[in-house]
Amino acid sequence: MDQQEGMGVSRRSFVKGSTVTALAALAASGGAASLFGCAPKETAEEPGGRSDGAVFANEVPEEGEVIWQSCCHCGFVACPIKCHVVDGTLRWIDNDTDGDPEFGGISFRPCLKARSVRKWINSPERLKYPMRRTGKRGSGEFERISWDEALDIIAEKWTYTLEKYGPEAFYNCATGTRNYPIQRLMHLTGGCLGTINSESNGQIAQTVNYLFGMDPKNYDCAGGLGSHTSAVKDADCGIFFGCGSGESRMCGMGEVYEVAKAREAGIPIAFVDYRLGEGSSGNPDEWFPIYPGTDGALASAMAYVIISEGKHDKGFLDKYAVGFDADTMPESAPENSSYMDYIMGTGYDMVPKTPQWAAPICGLPAERIEYLAHFITDHETCFITQGYGPQRHHNGEWNAAAIAALPVITGNVGRAGTSPGLNGKGMQMSFDGGMWNSVPIGENPVKKKISISGRFNAIDHPLEMTALTDGITGGDKLEVGIKFMVLYEAGCFANSSSDLNWAATILEDESKCEFILGVDVIMSTSLPYCDVILPDLMYQERMNFVSSVTGGSAYGFVFGKPVQEPQFECRLSYDWCADLAERLGLRDEFTEGRTWEEWMEIRYEEVSRPSAPHGNAPSFSEGVEMGFWRDPEPAEPYIALQPYIEDPEGRARTTPSGKIELYSERLATIRDTWTFHNGDRDVVRPVPSYFPEIEGAEDVNDEYPLMFATWKAKNQFHSRYQVIEELQQACRHCLWINPLDAEPRGIENGDMLIVRNDRGAVRIMARVTPRIMPGVVGMPHAHRREIDGGVDVGANANTLTGHHWSPISKNCPSTGSTLVQVEKA
Ligand SMILES: Nc1nc2c(c(=O)[nH]1)N[C@H]1C(S)=C(S)[C@@H](COP(=O)(O)OP(=O)(O)OC[C@H]3O[C@@H](n4cnc5c(=O)[nH]c(N)nc54)[C@H](O)[C@@H]3O)O[C@H]1N2
Ligand SMILES: Nc1nc2c(c(=O)[nH]1)N[C@H]1C(S)=C(S)[C@@H](COP(=O)(O)OP(=O)(O)OC[C@H]3O[C@@H](n4cnc5c(=O)[nH]c(N)nc54)[C@H](O)[C@@H]3O)O[C@H]1N2
Ligand SMILES: [Mo]
């Protein structure tokens, strides 16, 4: 595939723009360096492609200077990479080859993405200069400006917005953590509208809150995190619901390794997913396919089998939980409203949740549902966990809760070999709001927060948004919409949002969000909607201290030093934020007289070093000298809720009852007081249960007969690494479709398809495979959106996904809750 074609953002639309065309022509004539990747590469590759310093497999590479860095990408995983720098350029990347025998001699092995980051850092696609938009929003027409000009514009818009609309009009649209320098500056000028939940785990975080109680300090449940996956080694069996760790935690010492070790030791493991992904290493015997969004039905039916056979752990439930049956109901609860009433059909909808009830809903035969229930009860200890797939749905809170109820009713909680049905994680040390360190962001004077999926709503119709309708926290309603938005390392308009054609109409209207600043490293799909663009350094080009390593049982710290000097006019964001702070009269308050490196040291010594479990972490200066420090003492896996199980009074949960709440009075209040967007399709119950998602298994129809779902591709991290052509070739962006669905449509492997619904259409290649259930089609998310004749020929999944908020967290489903039709292009 031609790289120019593949990377297209908008290469086509950029080149249309007159300014850019002129600049591209200039660059082509050899006159000027290109602004970004729309113009030929400065140093053209020679035939054989070696001018960029590539090291070939059979060459003995020049050692150069070794600088440790980390990949920093897979969520709670950050693989160390050993960078070899020759003549000031990152030339090749090695992994940690000093594997400690304690860890079976296996090193911290990064996947191919991390090892090829050289191609990204040195990519001609990199943003090079600050730019100002010259055409309409979305047109992709920009002109180069100086840093001074860019910062002057930003400062002027900042002051204007603050004076005209106040701090609530500011919004930092960043994925996951927001511990960025720009956030600190916003807090210093009066604050900004905040965000609750994340696109990663917003729904399960709410489930955890109501079921187990958030424990922000101890963090054992915050964000939907269960025990370390390595705890599976002490289990007799395991069930993984929608865990894509074979793709999403690929590190050599990560979760995949932990699961593989457990299997080698003979621990049987079942995977529940609508597709046979790498998580189950392609072993179909362990695959339990169910329709997307129906985990709640499956788990409820498993609970029915367990309870009707008397295999639930009544002693555990009476001691540690409320609401399982009439014996532990809170006073406010009406009769017949326990979890058991829901499951046995003696309350709520009066339907017994038998395997026969669930089978047609989730598509798994009743015998297989019984098998899974017995799989838990026939074993002494079952490690029950879920990835983030099941919860990223319109009914996601309920899928997550119904799964998490299974370990609770069987007493598989808080002891060796268990996880409370929540997402696993790897060893890591305290990270204070982000896995990599940054400056402290301080307190946000604005207390109001919107759900992360509410940002387009808060641009479009903010004054309609209230606490009881839209889950605003920290206030009753919004007073003003988002007027000044920063997309800092955020694919806000592509990956982390849904229904992009709708979102585009909102961003195109300049009277709504008046100023959008984009800070990125390449021309992402979102940047054409920005008014000013700033080129950032990549992680590996800055001091980058990371306190989490593999996702498995091994861990350490990477004290990354910049591998290269900044290229072109790319700048460290802390530095330009300080210059911006100066224009706003706040330089000293912003920097407190410190450099970025000094902040790193302070944050390490104050926050991270003390959190190392064996108290043996090196000092910052020692660490920088070493580059990479691993804890020589192997750590025992962390078991979620263990403190509570061992000391239920002393370490009570943060729920109102202090216990695990299978019946939640707080949820009953939400049900009774909130107004829901989706009428009776938005169900809130005080007990873990199932309800059908919008555009889910129960809504398929003649027009849109296929469920559409998405996952994380192993060759990219969301949209990141897409600039590396080889990774894209190794794992093509395809629509998985079962032969039973392909055949009647005349579709064969490799055919180009159109996937469409009322929201949009994408063009993508067919991958006909029995590894996806009939009735479901799917593809990795986060490909570049590129509209051509009304069709997204880049095939970004979110051109198709619906903006159906889940009832409690008001998060968008994005992973599923979408129906489509598929035809040959
Ligand atoms: N290679 C790579 N790794 C990544 C990322 C990446 O983009 N690329 N992203 C990182 C980030 S930010 C995150 S949040 C994590 C997420 O990592 P995971 O928790 O693994 O999340 P997903 O891949 O979204 O979904 C996991 C699995 O759930 C399945 N699934 C989807 N819907 C359902 C459902 O309703 N029921 C069931 N049973 N299964 C379902 C999907 O097919 C997928 O196999 O990954 C991180 N790691
Ligand atoms: N359909 C569907 N949608 C989903 C999901 C799904 O499973 N399915 N998953 C959701 C999840 S879990 C997540 S976390 C979101 C992720 O969504 P995003 O966070 O929007 O995805 P990324 O592609 O990681 O985008 C971040 C941007 O950061 C830029 N970037 C990379 N490195 C740097 C850097 O060093 N500095 C700066 N300034 N910028 C940088 C990238 O070029 C990119 O434009 O997507 C969500 N959306
Ligand atoms: Mo995520």
mmCIF file of N, CA, C and O in Angstrom, residues 777-810:
data_model
loop_
_atom_site.group_PDB
_atom_site.id
_atom_site.type_symbol
_atom_site.label_atom_id
_atom_site.label_comp_id
_atom_site.label_asym_id
_atom_site.label_seq_id
_atom_site.Cartn_x
_atom_site.Cartn_y
_atom_site.Cartn_z
ATOM 1 N N VAL A 777 -20.555 -8.257 13.210
ATOM 2 C CA VAL A 777 -19.357 -7.883 12.442
ATOM 3 C C VAL A 777 -18.568 -6.904 13.306
ATOM 4 O O VAL A 777 -19.115 -6.290 14.213
ATOM 5 N N GLY A 778 -17.281 -6.797 13.038
ATOM 6 C CA GLY A 778 -16.502 -5.889 13.878
ATOM 7 C C GLY A 778 -15.160 -5.573 13.288
ATOM 8 O O GLY A 778 -14.705 -6.213 12.328
ATOM 9 N N MET A 779 -14.535 -4.564 13.853
ATOM 10 C CA MET A 779 -13.204 -4.143 13.392
ATOM 11 C C MET A 779 -12.512 -3.384 14.508
ATOM 12 O O MET A 779 -13.155 -2.921 15.442
ATOM 13 N N PRO A 780 -11.186 -3.282 14.433
ATOM 14 C CA PRO A 780 -10.482 -2.467 15.418
ATOM 15 C C PRO A 780 -10.928 -1.021 15.286
ATOM 16 O O PRO A 780 -11.266 -0.559 14.192
ATOM 17 N N HIS A 781 -10.904 -0.298 16.373
ATOM 18 C CA HIS A 781 -11.322 1.105 16.305
ATOM 19 C C HIS A 781 -10.110 1.983 15.965
ATOM 20 O O HIS A 781 -8.990 1.498 15.883
ATOM 21 N N ALA A 782 -10.359 3.254 15.759
ATOM 22 C CA ALA A 782 -9.321 4.296 15.664
ATOM 23 C C ALA A 782 -8.559 4.368 14.345
ATOM 24 O O ALA A 782 -7.418 4.802 14.326
ATOM 25 N N HIS A 783 -9.164 3.953 13.259
ATOM 26 C CA HIS A 783 -8.497 4.258 11.994
ATOM 27 C C HIS A 783 -8.822 5.671 11.566
ATOM 28 O O HIS A 783 -9.762 6.281 12.028
ATOM 29 N N ARG A 784 -7.987 6.176 10.671
ATOM 30 C CA ARG A 784 -8.129 7.582 10.324
ATOM 31 C C ARG A 784 -9.373 7.804 9.499
ATOM 32 O O ARG A 784 -9.648 7.080 8.558
ATOM 33 N N ARG A 785 -10.090 8.818 9.872
ATOM 34 C CA ARG A 785 -11.320 9.131 9.176
ATOM 35 C C ARG A 785 -10.976 9.979 7.969
ATOM 36 O O ARG A 785 -10.229 10.952 8.058
ATOM 37 N N GLU A 786 -11.532 9.597 6.859
ATOM 38 C CA GLU A 786 -11.287 10.384 5.646
ATOM 39 C C GLU A 786 -12.533 10.284 4.785
ATOM 40 O O GLU A 786 -12.833 9.229 4.226
ATOM 41 N N ILE A 787 -13.253 11.383 4.709
ATOM 42 C CA ILE A 787 -14.542 11.351 4.021
ATOM 43 C C ILE A 787 -14.336 11.622 2.532
ATOM 44 O O ILE A 787 -13.704 12.607 2.140
ATOM 45 N N ASP A 788 -14.871 10.715 1.738
ATOM 46 C CA ASP A 788 -14.781 10.869 0.291
ATOM 47 C C ASP A 788 -16.159 10.508 -0.269
ATOM 48 O O ASP A 788 -16.588 9.363 -0.162
ATOM 49 N N GLY A 789 -16.823 11.502 -0.803
ATOM 50 C CA GLY A 789 -18.169 11.247 -1.333
ATOM 51 C C GLY A 789 -19.131 10.733 -0.262
ATOM 52 O O GLY A 789 -19.934 9.850 -0.525
ATOM 53 N N GLY A 790 -19.009 11.252 0.937
ATOM 54 C CA GLY A 790 -19.927 10.868 2.009
ATOM 55 C C GLY A 790 -19.563 9.572 2.698
ATOM 56 O O GLY A 790 -20.204 9.177 3.668
ATOM 57 N N VAL A 791 -18.525 8.893 2.194
ATOM 58 C CA VAL A 791 -18.135 7.617 2.804
ATOM 59 C C VAL A 791 -16.781 7.797 3.496
ATOM 60 O O VAL A 791 -15.884 8.452 2.954
ATOM 61 N N ASP A 792 -16.653 7.234 4.666
ATOM 62 C CA ASP A 792 -15.383 7.292 5.385
ATOM 63 C C ASP A 792 -14.479 6.188 4.832
ATOM 64 O O ASP A 792 -14.591 5.020 5.202
ATOM 65 N N VAL A 793 -13.597 6.573 3.933
ATOM 66 C CA VAL A 793 -12.750 5.578 3.276
ATOM 67 C C VAL A 793 -11.544 5.209 4.157
ATOM 68 O O VAL A 793 -10.809 4.276 3.856
ATOM 69 N N GLY A 794 -11.356 5.946 5.242
ATOM 70 C CA GLY A 794 -10.335 5.550 6.218
ATOM 71 C C GLY A 794 -10.877 4.505 7.177
ATOM 72 O O GLY A 794 -10.132 3.816 7.852
ATOM 73 N N ALA A 795 -12.200 4.407 7.247
ATOM 74 C CA ALA A 795 -12.903 3.423 8.082
ATOM 75 C C ALA A 795 -12.625 3.602 9.564
ATOM 76 O O ALA A 795 -12.076 2.746 10.238
ATOM 77 N N ASN A 796 -13.026 4.756 10.096
ATOM 78 C CA ASN A 796 -13.023 4.945 11.545
ATOM 79 C C ASN A 796 -14.343 4.404 12.085
ATOM 80 O O ASN A 796 -15.424 4.796 11.643
ATOM 81 N N ALA A 797 -14.240 3.507 13.054
ATOM 82 C CA ALA A 797 -15.434 2.836 13.585
ATOM 83 C C ALA A 797 -16.468 3.836 14.089
ATOM 84 O O ALA A 797 -17.676 3.595 14.015
ATOM 85 N N ASN A 798 -15.978 4.974 14.583
ATOM 86 C CA ASN A 798 -16.912 5.901 15.210
ATOM 87 C C ASN A 798 -17.697 6.752 14.211
ATOM 88 O O ASN A 798 -18.541 7.543 14.597
ATOM 89 N N THR A 799 -17.442 6.560 12.932
ATOM 90 C CA THR A 799 -18.352 7.112 11.932
ATOM 91 C C THR A 799 -19.688 6.363 12.028
ATOM 92 O O THR A 799 -20.739 6.883 11.677
ATOM 93 N N LEU A 800 -19.631 5.132 12.534
ATOM 94 C CA LEU A 800 -20.835 4.302 12.610
ATOM 95 C C LEU A 800 -21.459 4.248 14.009
ATOM 96 O O LEU A 800 -22.665 4.091 14.155
ATOM 97 N N THR A 801 -20.623 4.350 15.058
ATOM 98 C CA THR A 801 -21.153 4.081 16.402
ATOM 99 C C THR A 801 -22.145 5.149 16.850
ATOM 100 O O THR A 801 -22.053 6.315 16.459
ATOM 101 N N GLY A 802 -23.068 4.738 17.706
ATOM 102 C CA GLY A 802 -24.142 5.619 18.157
ATOM 103 C C GLY A 802 -23.766 6.364 19.426
ATOM 104 O O GLY A 802 -22.939 5.917 20.210
ATOM 105 N N HIS A 803 -24.389 7.517 19.598
ATOM 106 C CA HIS A 803 -24.125 8.339 20.784
ATOM 107 C C HIS A 803 -25.204 8.043 21.839
ATOM 108 O O HIS A 803 -25.929 8.931 22.282
ATOM 109 N N HIS A 804 -25.328 6.768 22.183
ATOM 110 C CA HIS A 804 -26.347 6.393 23.183
ATOM 111 C C HIS A 804 -25.685 6.351 24.550
ATOM 112 O O HIS A 804 -24.980 5.397 24.870
ATOM 113 N N TRP A 805 -25.930 7.350 25.346
ATOM 114 C CA TRP A 805 -25.318 7.366 26.673
ATOM 115 C C TRP A 805 -25.835 6.244 27.542
ATOM 116 O O TRP A 805 -27.024 5.923 27.519
ATOM 117 N N SER A 806 -24.934 5.708 28.335
ATOM 118 C CA SER A 806 -25.371 4.728 29.328
ATOM 119 C C SER A 806 -26.063 5.491 30.458
ATOM 120 O O SER A 806 -25.756 6.658 30.701
ATOM 121 N N PRO A 807 -27.014 4.841 31.130
ATOM 122 C CA PRO A 807 -27.881 5.598 32.039
ATOM 123 C C PRO A 807 -27.185 6.246 33.232
ATOM 124 O O PRO A 807 -27.571 7.335 33.637
ATOM 125 N N ILE A 808 -26.175 5.642 33.802
ATOM 126 C CA ILE A 808 -25.611 6.200 35.035
ATOM 127 C C ILE A 808 -24.376 7.048 34.750
ATOM 128 O O ILE A 808 -24.305 8.207 35.119
ATOM 129 N N SER A 809 -23.404 6.467 34.074
ATOM 130 C CA SER A 809 -22.160 7.227 33.870
ATOM 131 C C SER A 809 -22.297 8.230 32.742
ATOM 132 O O SER A 809 -21.460 9.113 32.594
ATOM 133 N N LYS A 810 -23.336 8.119 31.946
ATOM 134 C CA LYS A 810 -23.520 8.970 30.761
ATOM 135 C C LYS A 810 -22.315 8.868 29.844
ATOM 136 O O LYS A 810 -21.861 9.854 29.243
#
